[in-house]
GROMACS .gro file of C-alpha atoms in nm:
model
  339
    1MET     CA    1  -0.218   0.699   0.805
    2LYS     CA    2  -0.082   0.922   0.535
    3ARG     CA    3  -0.410   1.140   0.619
    4ILE     CA    4  -0.314   1.193   0.951
    5PHE     CA    5   0.067   1.262   0.908
    6ARG     CA    6  -0.031   1.548   0.677
    7GLY     CA    7  -0.317   1.663   0.901
    8THR     CA    8  -0.090   1.724   1.154
    9HIS     CA    9   0.175   1.905   0.891
   10PHE     CA   10  -0.104   2.129   0.849
   11ALA     CA   11  -0.189   2.194   1.178
   12GLY     CA   12   0.183   2.272   1.255
   13LEU     CA   13   0.181   2.526   0.942
   14ARG     CA   14  -0.063   2.725   1.089
   15LEU     CA   15   0.036   2.684   1.454
   16GLY     CA   16   0.407   2.888   1.290
   17ALA     CA   17   0.224   3.129   1.100
   18ALA     CA   18  -0.011   3.213   1.412
   19ALA     CA   19   0.312   3.231   1.646
   20LEU     CA   20   0.498   3.433   1.379
   21ALA     CA   21   0.239   3.674   1.338
   22MET     CA   22   0.235   3.730   1.740
   23ILE     CA   23   0.611   3.764   1.714
   24HIS     CA   24   0.557   4.053   1.492
   25VAL     CA   25   0.320   4.248   1.675
   26VAL     CA   26   0.502   4.190   1.975
   27GLY     CA   27   0.838   4.319   1.789
   28THR     CA   28   0.664   4.577   1.630
   29LEU     CA   29   0.488   4.736   1.996
   30GLY     CA   30   0.828   4.645   2.136
   31TYR     CA   31   1.026   4.858   1.938
   32HIS     CA   32   0.716   5.166   1.899
   33TYR     CA   33   0.803   5.186   2.224
   34LEU     CA   34   1.193   5.194   2.253
   35GLY     CA   35   1.279   5.406   1.953
   36ARG     CA   36   0.933   5.688   2.112
   37PRO     CA   37   0.892   5.967   1.942
   38SER     CA   38   1.068   5.916   1.642
   39ALA     CA   39   1.025   5.519   1.542
   40THR     CA   40   0.706   5.504   1.346
   41TRP     CA   41   0.524   5.172   1.308
   42ILE     CA   42   0.641   5.141   0.959
   43ASP     CA   43   1.030   5.178   1.106
   44SER     CA   44   0.898   4.949   1.386
   45PHE     CA   45   0.769   4.665   1.163
   46TYR     CA   46   1.028   4.719   0.964
   47MET     CA   47   1.281   4.645   1.251
   48THR     CA   48   1.074   4.370   1.356
   49PHE     CA   49   1.115   4.193   0.989
   50ILE     CA   50   1.451   4.227   0.949
   51THR     CA   51   1.535   4.104   1.270
   52VAL     CA   52   1.296   3.785   1.230
   53ALA     CA   53   1.455   3.728   0.847
   54THR     CA   54   1.828   3.801   0.938
   55ILE     CA   55   1.889   4.035   0.681
   56GLY     CA   56   2.153   4.245   0.851
   57PHE     CA   57   2.056   4.613   0.741
   58SER     CA   58   2.100   4.881   1.031
   59GLU     CA   59   1.858   4.983   1.267
   60THR     CA   60   1.594   5.199   1.175
   61VAL     CA   61   1.532   5.255   1.517
   62ASP     CA   62   1.769   5.405   1.748
   63LEU     CA   63   1.874   5.144   2.036
   64SER     CA   64   2.178   5.332   2.142
   65ARG     CA   65   2.014   5.514   2.432
   66HIS     CA   66   1.778   5.175   2.539
   67PRO     CA   67   2.071   4.901   2.618
   68MET     CA   68   1.760   4.654   2.723
   69GLY     CA   69   1.609   4.727   2.374
   70ARG     CA   70   1.887   4.476   2.235
   71LEU     CA   71   1.853   4.250   2.439
   72PHE     CA   72   1.447   4.232   2.351
   73THR     CA   73   1.598   4.247   1.949
   74VAL     CA   74   1.790   3.915   2.058
   75GLY     CA   75   1.478   3.782   2.161
   76ILE     CA   76   1.255   3.826   1.898
   77ALA     CA   77   1.543   3.734   1.699
   78PHE     CA   78   1.582   3.394   1.851
   79LEU     CA   79   1.173   3.331   1.839
   80GLY     CA   80   1.146   3.408   1.480
   81ILE     CA   81   1.456   3.223   1.366
   82GLY     CA   82   1.259   2.956   1.580
   83THR     CA   83   0.923   2.955   1.441
   84MET     CA   84   1.105   3.038   1.045
   85THR     CA   85   1.299   2.693   1.105
   86TYR     CA   86   1.005   2.515   1.266
   87MET     CA   87   0.786   2.631   0.970
   88PHE     CA   88   1.037   2.529   0.690
   89SER     CA   89   1.088   2.190   0.801
   90THR     CA   90   0.701   2.146   0.833
   91PHE     CA   91   0.644   2.256   0.522
   92VAL     CA   92   0.958   2.006   0.417
   93ALA     CA   93   0.786   1.735   0.594
   94LEU     CA   94   0.423   1.812   0.406
   95LEU     CA   95   0.625   1.870   0.088
   96LEU     CA   96   0.722   1.490   0.099
   97GLU     CA   97   0.369   1.353   0.146
   98SER     CA   98   0.266   1.531  -0.126
   99ASP     CA   99   0.146   1.454  -0.456
  100LEU     CA  100   0.480   1.501  -0.584
  101ASN     CA  101   0.618   1.248  -0.364
  102THR     CA  102   0.335   1.021  -0.481
  103ALA     CA  103   0.398   1.061  -0.841
  104LEU     CA  104   0.775   1.027  -0.782
  105LYS     CA  105   0.716   0.699  -0.592
  106ARG     CA  106   0.468   0.596  -0.878
  107LYS     CA  107   0.718   0.613  -1.115
  108ARG     CA  108   0.966   0.378  -0.899
  109MET     CA  109   0.737   0.163  -0.870
  110LYS     CA  110   0.630   0.121  -1.202
  111LYS     CA  111   0.989   0.067  -1.306
  112GLU     CA  112   1.045  -0.255  -1.072
  113ILE     CA  113   0.720  -0.373  -1.183
  114ALA     CA  114   0.882  -0.316  -1.528
  115LYS     CA  115   1.161  -0.574  -1.454
  116LEU     CA  116   0.974  -0.875  -1.304
  117SER     CA  117   0.944  -1.165  -1.475
  118GLY     CA  118   0.712  -1.464  -1.274
  119HIS     CA  119   0.500  -1.288  -1.079
  120TYR     CA  120   0.126  -1.315  -0.949
  121ILE     CA  121  -0.078  -0.992  -0.990
  122ILE     CA  122  -0.375  -0.964  -0.777
  123CYS     CA  123  -0.711  -0.747  -0.899
  124GLY     CA  124  -0.880  -0.653  -0.603
  125ILE     CA  125  -0.678  -0.652  -0.236
  126GLY     CA  126  -1.046  -0.663  -0.055
  127ARG     CA  127  -1.161  -0.960   0.152
  128VAL     CA  128  -1.097  -1.253  -0.072
  129GLY     CA  129  -0.812  -1.038  -0.251
  130THR     CA  130  -0.646  -0.961   0.103
  131ASN     CA  131  -0.624  -1.324   0.168
  132VAL     CA  132  -0.524  -1.437  -0.150
  133ALA     CA  133  -0.205  -1.184  -0.117
  134ASN     CA  134  -0.112  -1.335   0.266
  135GLU     CA  135  -0.093  -1.644   0.124
  136LEU     CA  136   0.152  -1.538  -0.157
  137VAL     CA  137   0.345  -1.357   0.093
  138LYS     CA  138   0.383  -1.593   0.337
  139THR     CA  139   0.488  -1.855   0.040
  140HIS     CA  140   0.732  -1.641  -0.070
  141ARG     CA  141   0.564  -1.554  -0.408
  142THR     CA  142   0.616  -1.162  -0.578
  143LEU     CA  143   0.337  -0.981  -0.627
  144VAL     CA  144   0.160  -0.679  -0.782
  145VAL     CA  145  -0.194  -0.538  -0.623
  146ILE     CA  146  -0.415  -0.308  -0.839
  147GLU     CA  147  -0.692  -0.187  -0.657
  148GLN     CA  148  -0.906   0.100  -0.745
  149ASP     CA  149  -1.033   0.180  -0.368
  150ARG     CA  150  -0.785   0.340  -0.224
  151LYS     CA  151  -0.888   0.257   0.164
  152ALA     CA  152  -0.884  -0.126   0.062
  153LEU     CA  153  -0.560  -0.022  -0.033
  154ASP     CA  154  -0.442   0.180   0.239
  155ASP     CA  155  -0.536  -0.136   0.472
  156TRP     CA  156  -0.346  -0.354   0.258
  157LEU     CA  157  -0.017  -0.186   0.267
  158GLU     CA  158  -0.057  -0.050   0.681
  159ASN     CA  159   0.057  -0.420   0.711
  160HIS     CA  160   0.265  -0.489   0.383
  161PRO     CA  161   0.419  -0.123   0.285
  162GLN     CA  162   0.680  -0.307   0.066
  163THR     CA  163   0.422  -0.416  -0.164
  164LEU     CA  164   0.435  -0.319  -0.519
  165PHE     CA  165   0.107  -0.202  -0.619
  166LEU     CA  166  -0.094   0.042  -0.861
  167HIS     CA  167  -0.405   0.276  -0.777
  168ASP     CA  168  -0.570   0.220  -1.082
  169ASP     CA  169  -0.868  -0.009  -1.231
  170ALA     CA  170  -0.791  -0.360  -1.296
  171ALA     CA  171  -0.995  -0.368  -1.618
  172ASP     CA  172  -0.760  -0.160  -1.792
  173ASP     CA  173  -0.568  -0.281  -2.043
  174ASP     CA  174  -0.271   0.002  -1.932
  175ALA     CA  175  -0.312  -0.062  -1.569
  176LEU     CA  176  -0.233  -0.445  -1.677
  177ARG     CA  177   0.021  -0.370  -1.898
  178SER     CA  178   0.187  -0.198  -1.609
  179ALA     CA  179   0.141  -0.449  -1.378
  180GLY     CA  180   0.356  -0.671  -1.646
  181VAL     CA  181   0.041  -0.873  -1.740
  182MET     CA  182   0.299  -1.015  -2.012
  183ALA     CA  183   0.537  -1.135  -1.770
  184CYS     CA  184   0.339  -1.272  -1.492
  185SER     CA  185   0.313  -1.605  -1.397
  186GLY     CA  186  -0.115  -1.601  -1.328
  187VAL     CA  187  -0.380  -1.330  -1.225
  188PHE     CA  188  -0.638  -1.277  -0.974
  189ALA     CA  189  -0.961  -1.108  -1.046
  190VAL     CA  190  -1.106  -1.130  -0.735
  191THR     CA  191  -1.285  -0.762  -0.715
  192GLY     CA  192  -1.608  -0.776  -0.561
  193ASP     CA  193  -1.820  -0.770  -0.854
  194ASP     CA  194  -1.904  -1.075  -1.107
  195SER     CA  195  -1.895  -0.853  -1.406
  196HIS     CA  196  -1.609  -0.665  -1.356
  197ASN     CA  197  -1.408  -0.946  -1.310
  198LEU     CA  198  -1.534  -1.080  -1.622
  199VAL     CA  199  -1.370  -0.809  -1.797
  200VAL     CA  200  -1.048  -0.836  -1.606
  201SER     CA  201  -0.987  -1.203  -1.718
  202LEU     CA  202  -1.101  -1.179  -2.090
  203SER     CA  203  -0.875  -0.834  -2.065
  204VAL     CA  204  -0.619  -1.034  -1.970
  205LYS     CA  205  -0.621  -1.323  -2.176
  206LEU     CA  206  -0.670  -1.060  -2.515
  207LEU     CA  207  -0.343  -0.937  -2.407
  208ASN     CA  208  -0.195  -1.215  -2.264
  209PRO     CA  209  -0.318  -1.574  -2.329
  210LYS     CA  210  -0.056  -1.785  -2.211
  211VAL     CA  211  -0.146  -1.640  -1.877
  212ARG     CA  212  -0.348  -1.843  -1.622
  213VAL     CA  213  -0.683  -1.660  -1.465
  214VAL     CA  214  -0.830  -1.746  -1.161
  215ALA     CA  215  -1.148  -1.528  -1.108
  216ARG     CA  216  -1.361  -1.522  -0.814
  217VAL     CA  217  -1.770  -1.514  -0.880
  218HIS     CA  218  -2.021  -1.460  -0.597
  219ASP     CA  219  -2.315  -1.621  -0.829
  220ILE     CA  220  -2.319  -1.971  -0.940
  221ARG     CA  221  -2.473  -1.856  -1.244
  222ASN     CA  222  -2.202  -1.661  -1.390
  223VAL     CA  223  -1.953  -1.947  -1.363
  224ASN     CA  224  -1.970  -2.061  -1.763
  225LYS     CA  225  -1.978  -1.719  -1.824
  226ALA     CA  226  -1.645  -1.667  -1.642
  227ARG     CA  227  -1.518  -1.995  -1.837
  228ARG     CA  228  -1.632  -1.762  -2.191
  229ALA     CA  229  -1.460  -1.506  -2.078
  230GLY     CA  230  -1.107  -1.639  -2.071
  231ALA     CA  231  -1.081  -1.757  -1.681
  232ASP     CA  232  -0.858  -2.093  -1.636
  233GLU     CA  233  -1.071  -2.169  -1.311
  234ILE     CA  234  -1.303  -1.991  -1.108
  235VAL     CA  235  -1.359  -2.006  -0.753
  236SER     CA  236  -1.708  -1.899  -0.537
  237PRO     CA  237  -1.645  -1.846  -0.211
  238ASP     CA  238  -1.955  -1.932  -0.133
  239PHE     CA  239  -1.979  -2.255  -0.298
  240THR     CA  240  -1.659  -2.398  -0.143
  241GLY     CA  241  -1.722  -2.211   0.236
  242GLY     CA  242  -2.082  -2.448   0.200
  243MET     CA  243  -1.805  -2.774   0.037
  244ARG     CA  244  -1.572  -2.626   0.377
  245ILE     CA  245  -1.855  -2.627   0.642
  246ALA     CA  246  -1.963  -3.041   0.528
  247SER     CA  247  -1.629  -3.094   0.536
  248ALA     CA  248  -1.587  -3.024   0.870
  249MET     CA  249  -1.860  -3.199   1.004
  250VAL     CA  250  -1.795  -3.518   0.819
  251ARG     CA  251  -1.402  -3.516   0.753
  252PRO     CA  252  -1.349  -3.355   1.110
  253HIS     CA  253  -0.995  -3.446   1.113
  254VAL     CA  254  -0.866  -3.388   0.763
  255VAL     CA  255  -1.058  -3.007   0.807
  256ASN     CA  256  -0.791  -3.016   1.099
  257PHE     CA  257  -0.510  -3.107   0.958
  258MET     CA  258  -0.563  -2.876   0.671
  259ASP     CA  259  -0.640  -2.573   0.893
  260GLN     CA  260  -0.288  -2.669   1.117
  261MET     CA  261  -0.079  -2.640   0.807
  262LEU     CA  262  -0.231  -2.313   0.690
  263ARG     CA  263  -0.162  -2.175   1.003
  264SER     CA  264   0.180  -2.272   1.042
  265ASP     CA  265   0.446  -2.006   1.045
  266ASP     CA  266   0.685  -2.252   0.823
  267GLY     CA  267   0.463  -2.217   0.605
  268LEU     CA  268   0.417  -2.568   0.492
  269ARG     CA  269   0.233  -2.619   0.153
  270VAL     CA  270   0.087  -2.881  -0.112
  271GLU     CA  271   0.289  -2.720  -0.377
  272GLU     CA  272   0.349  -2.855  -0.690
  273VAL     CA  273   0.666  -2.796  -0.976
  274LEU     CA  274   0.620  -2.775  -1.341
  275VAL     CA  275   0.881  -2.997  -1.476
  276PRO     CA  276   1.001  -2.748  -1.792
  277ILE     CA  277   1.060  -2.827  -2.112
  278GLY     CA  278   1.396  -2.967  -2.230
  279PHE     CA  279   1.443  -3.194  -1.907
  280GLU     CA  280   1.644  -3.499  -1.950
  281ALA     CA  281   1.441  -3.803  -1.798
  282ARG     CA  282   1.475  -3.955  -1.521
  283PRO     CA  283   1.424  -4.162  -1.154
  284ILE     CA  284   1.284  -4.015  -0.881
  285LYS     CA  285   1.531  -4.167  -0.644
  286ASP     CA  286   1.824  -3.978  -0.870
  287LEU     CA  287   1.623  -3.624  -0.901
  288LEU     CA  288   1.460  -3.613  -0.554
  289PRO     CA  289   1.674  -3.735  -0.286
  290LYS     CA  290   1.483  -3.821   0.056
  291SER     CA  291   1.507  -3.520   0.243
  292ARG     CA  292   1.293  -3.388   0.555
  293ASP     CA  293   1.251  -3.019   0.342
  294TYR     CA  294   1.007  -3.199   0.125
  295ILE     CA  295   0.762  -3.508   0.072
  296LEU     CA  296   0.692  -3.683  -0.236
  297MET     CA  297   0.291  -3.672  -0.278
  298ALA     CA  298   0.203  -3.755  -0.652
  299THR     CA  299   0.269  -3.640  -1.004
  300HIS     CA  300   0.030  -3.551  -1.293
  301GLU     CA  301   0.164  -3.617  -1.602
  302HIS     CA  302  -0.041  -3.564  -1.925
  303GLY     CA  303  -0.403  -3.565  -1.694
  304HIS     CA  304  -0.317  -3.880  -1.572
  305TRP     CA  305  -0.233  -3.905  -1.169
  306VAL     CA  306   0.015  -4.163  -0.990
  307PHE     CA  307   0.050  -4.119  -0.658
  308ASN     CA  308   0.304  -4.186  -0.392
  309PRO     CA  309   0.537  -4.285  -0.699
  310ASP     CA  310   0.820  -4.559  -0.659
  311ASP     CA  311   1.168  -4.453  -0.676
  312ASP     CA  312   1.253  -4.600  -0.987
  313HIS     CA  313   0.935  -4.391  -1.159
  314VAL     CA  314   1.101  -4.212  -1.471
  315VAL     CA  315   0.996  -3.832  -1.449
  316ARG     CA  316   0.951  -3.657  -1.766
  317ALA     CA  317   0.976  -3.294  -1.924
  318GLY     CA  318   0.588  -3.168  -1.861
  319HIS     CA  319   0.524  -3.376  -1.555
  320VAL     CA  320   0.399  -3.161  -1.244
  321ILE     CA  321   0.557  -3.265  -0.905
  322VAL     CA  322   0.311  -3.268  -0.576
  323ILE     CA  323   0.486  -3.217  -0.295
  324MET     CA  324   0.443  -3.110   0.040
  325ALA     CA  325   0.704  -2.835   0.193
  326ASN     CA  326   0.793  -2.534   0.321
  327PRO     CA  327   0.867  -2.215   0.105
  328GLY     CA  328   1.278  -2.272   0.124
  329GLY     CA  329   1.185  -2.679   0.079
  330ARG     CA  330   0.968  -2.608  -0.316
  331GLU     CA  331   1.244  -2.387  -0.411
  332SER     CA  332   1.471  -2.625  -0.383
  333VAL     CA  333   1.280  -2.888  -0.560
  334GLU     CA  334   1.263  -2.584  -0.818
  335GLN     CA  335   1.619  -2.544  -0.854
  336MET     CA  336   1.676  -2.961  -0.821
  337ILE     CA  337   1.455  -2.965  -1.122
  338ASN     CA  338   1.589  -2.693  -1.311
  339ALA     CA  339   1.970  -2.750  -1.265
   0.00000   0.00000   0.00000
């Protein structure tokens, strides 16, 4: 889209320059005719130039004997000033679309990213990365995109222009630092190249060992390599796609339920909320009162699951609460736990 606008601006400048040149040709011919026999070609051109440029010097071509000549001057001035104004506005628009504006925008965006905390970094905004980003947007989570392919980045930004992004290589340590890897909640290594995802995972863990990394692998044989590189979770779209196809056959109603949940405009999801360190233990009935905004499904307590816990079940620091909720319901549960 930007290339289209830039091409339009260049076409406008070329059109304006051609019109300005034509005005000077017509003006020079006209003044040479009106000022004959004393007006030279240089005088005629100079008269046209100072008229278009609104310099305001005295007439180099005597028009006192030609009243219509002064009307001719008015016409040249009107067309020339209009063309100059058009060219100036087009040039300003082109300047705003230029690399100078891009550099200023990049600097401003880096400052915004530096203020983030608890966000997610998506390394690669291709087919898989786009779906990851859409899920984060739907569930109201802050994200930063790192993408080396300008076309893929532009395709995403066309529909999500407010996204914070870096046009850079996600495997580069400086790019990861600029994206806020030291303060983020997680990194998605989802480029289309398994080896690149391995390098991204390793780079992230070397910079911030505490951050969670989810990596995409195409070849199942690379799963162990990705885990050794530092990925906390490895996902193979080919493998999960096969599982999804099998599930659609043997448990169609469950799959249909999950599909409807993902398509819901309300952003309904199965979410998890970590109980922070320092939390005072208390029963679920005191912590999470019944609400239409969320449904308590289970708790994960030090490696063990407790499904559909009783109201008197005690929640402690380090537990994970699993709920079904929309983004607003998840946020309200987080607020009650962190209060």
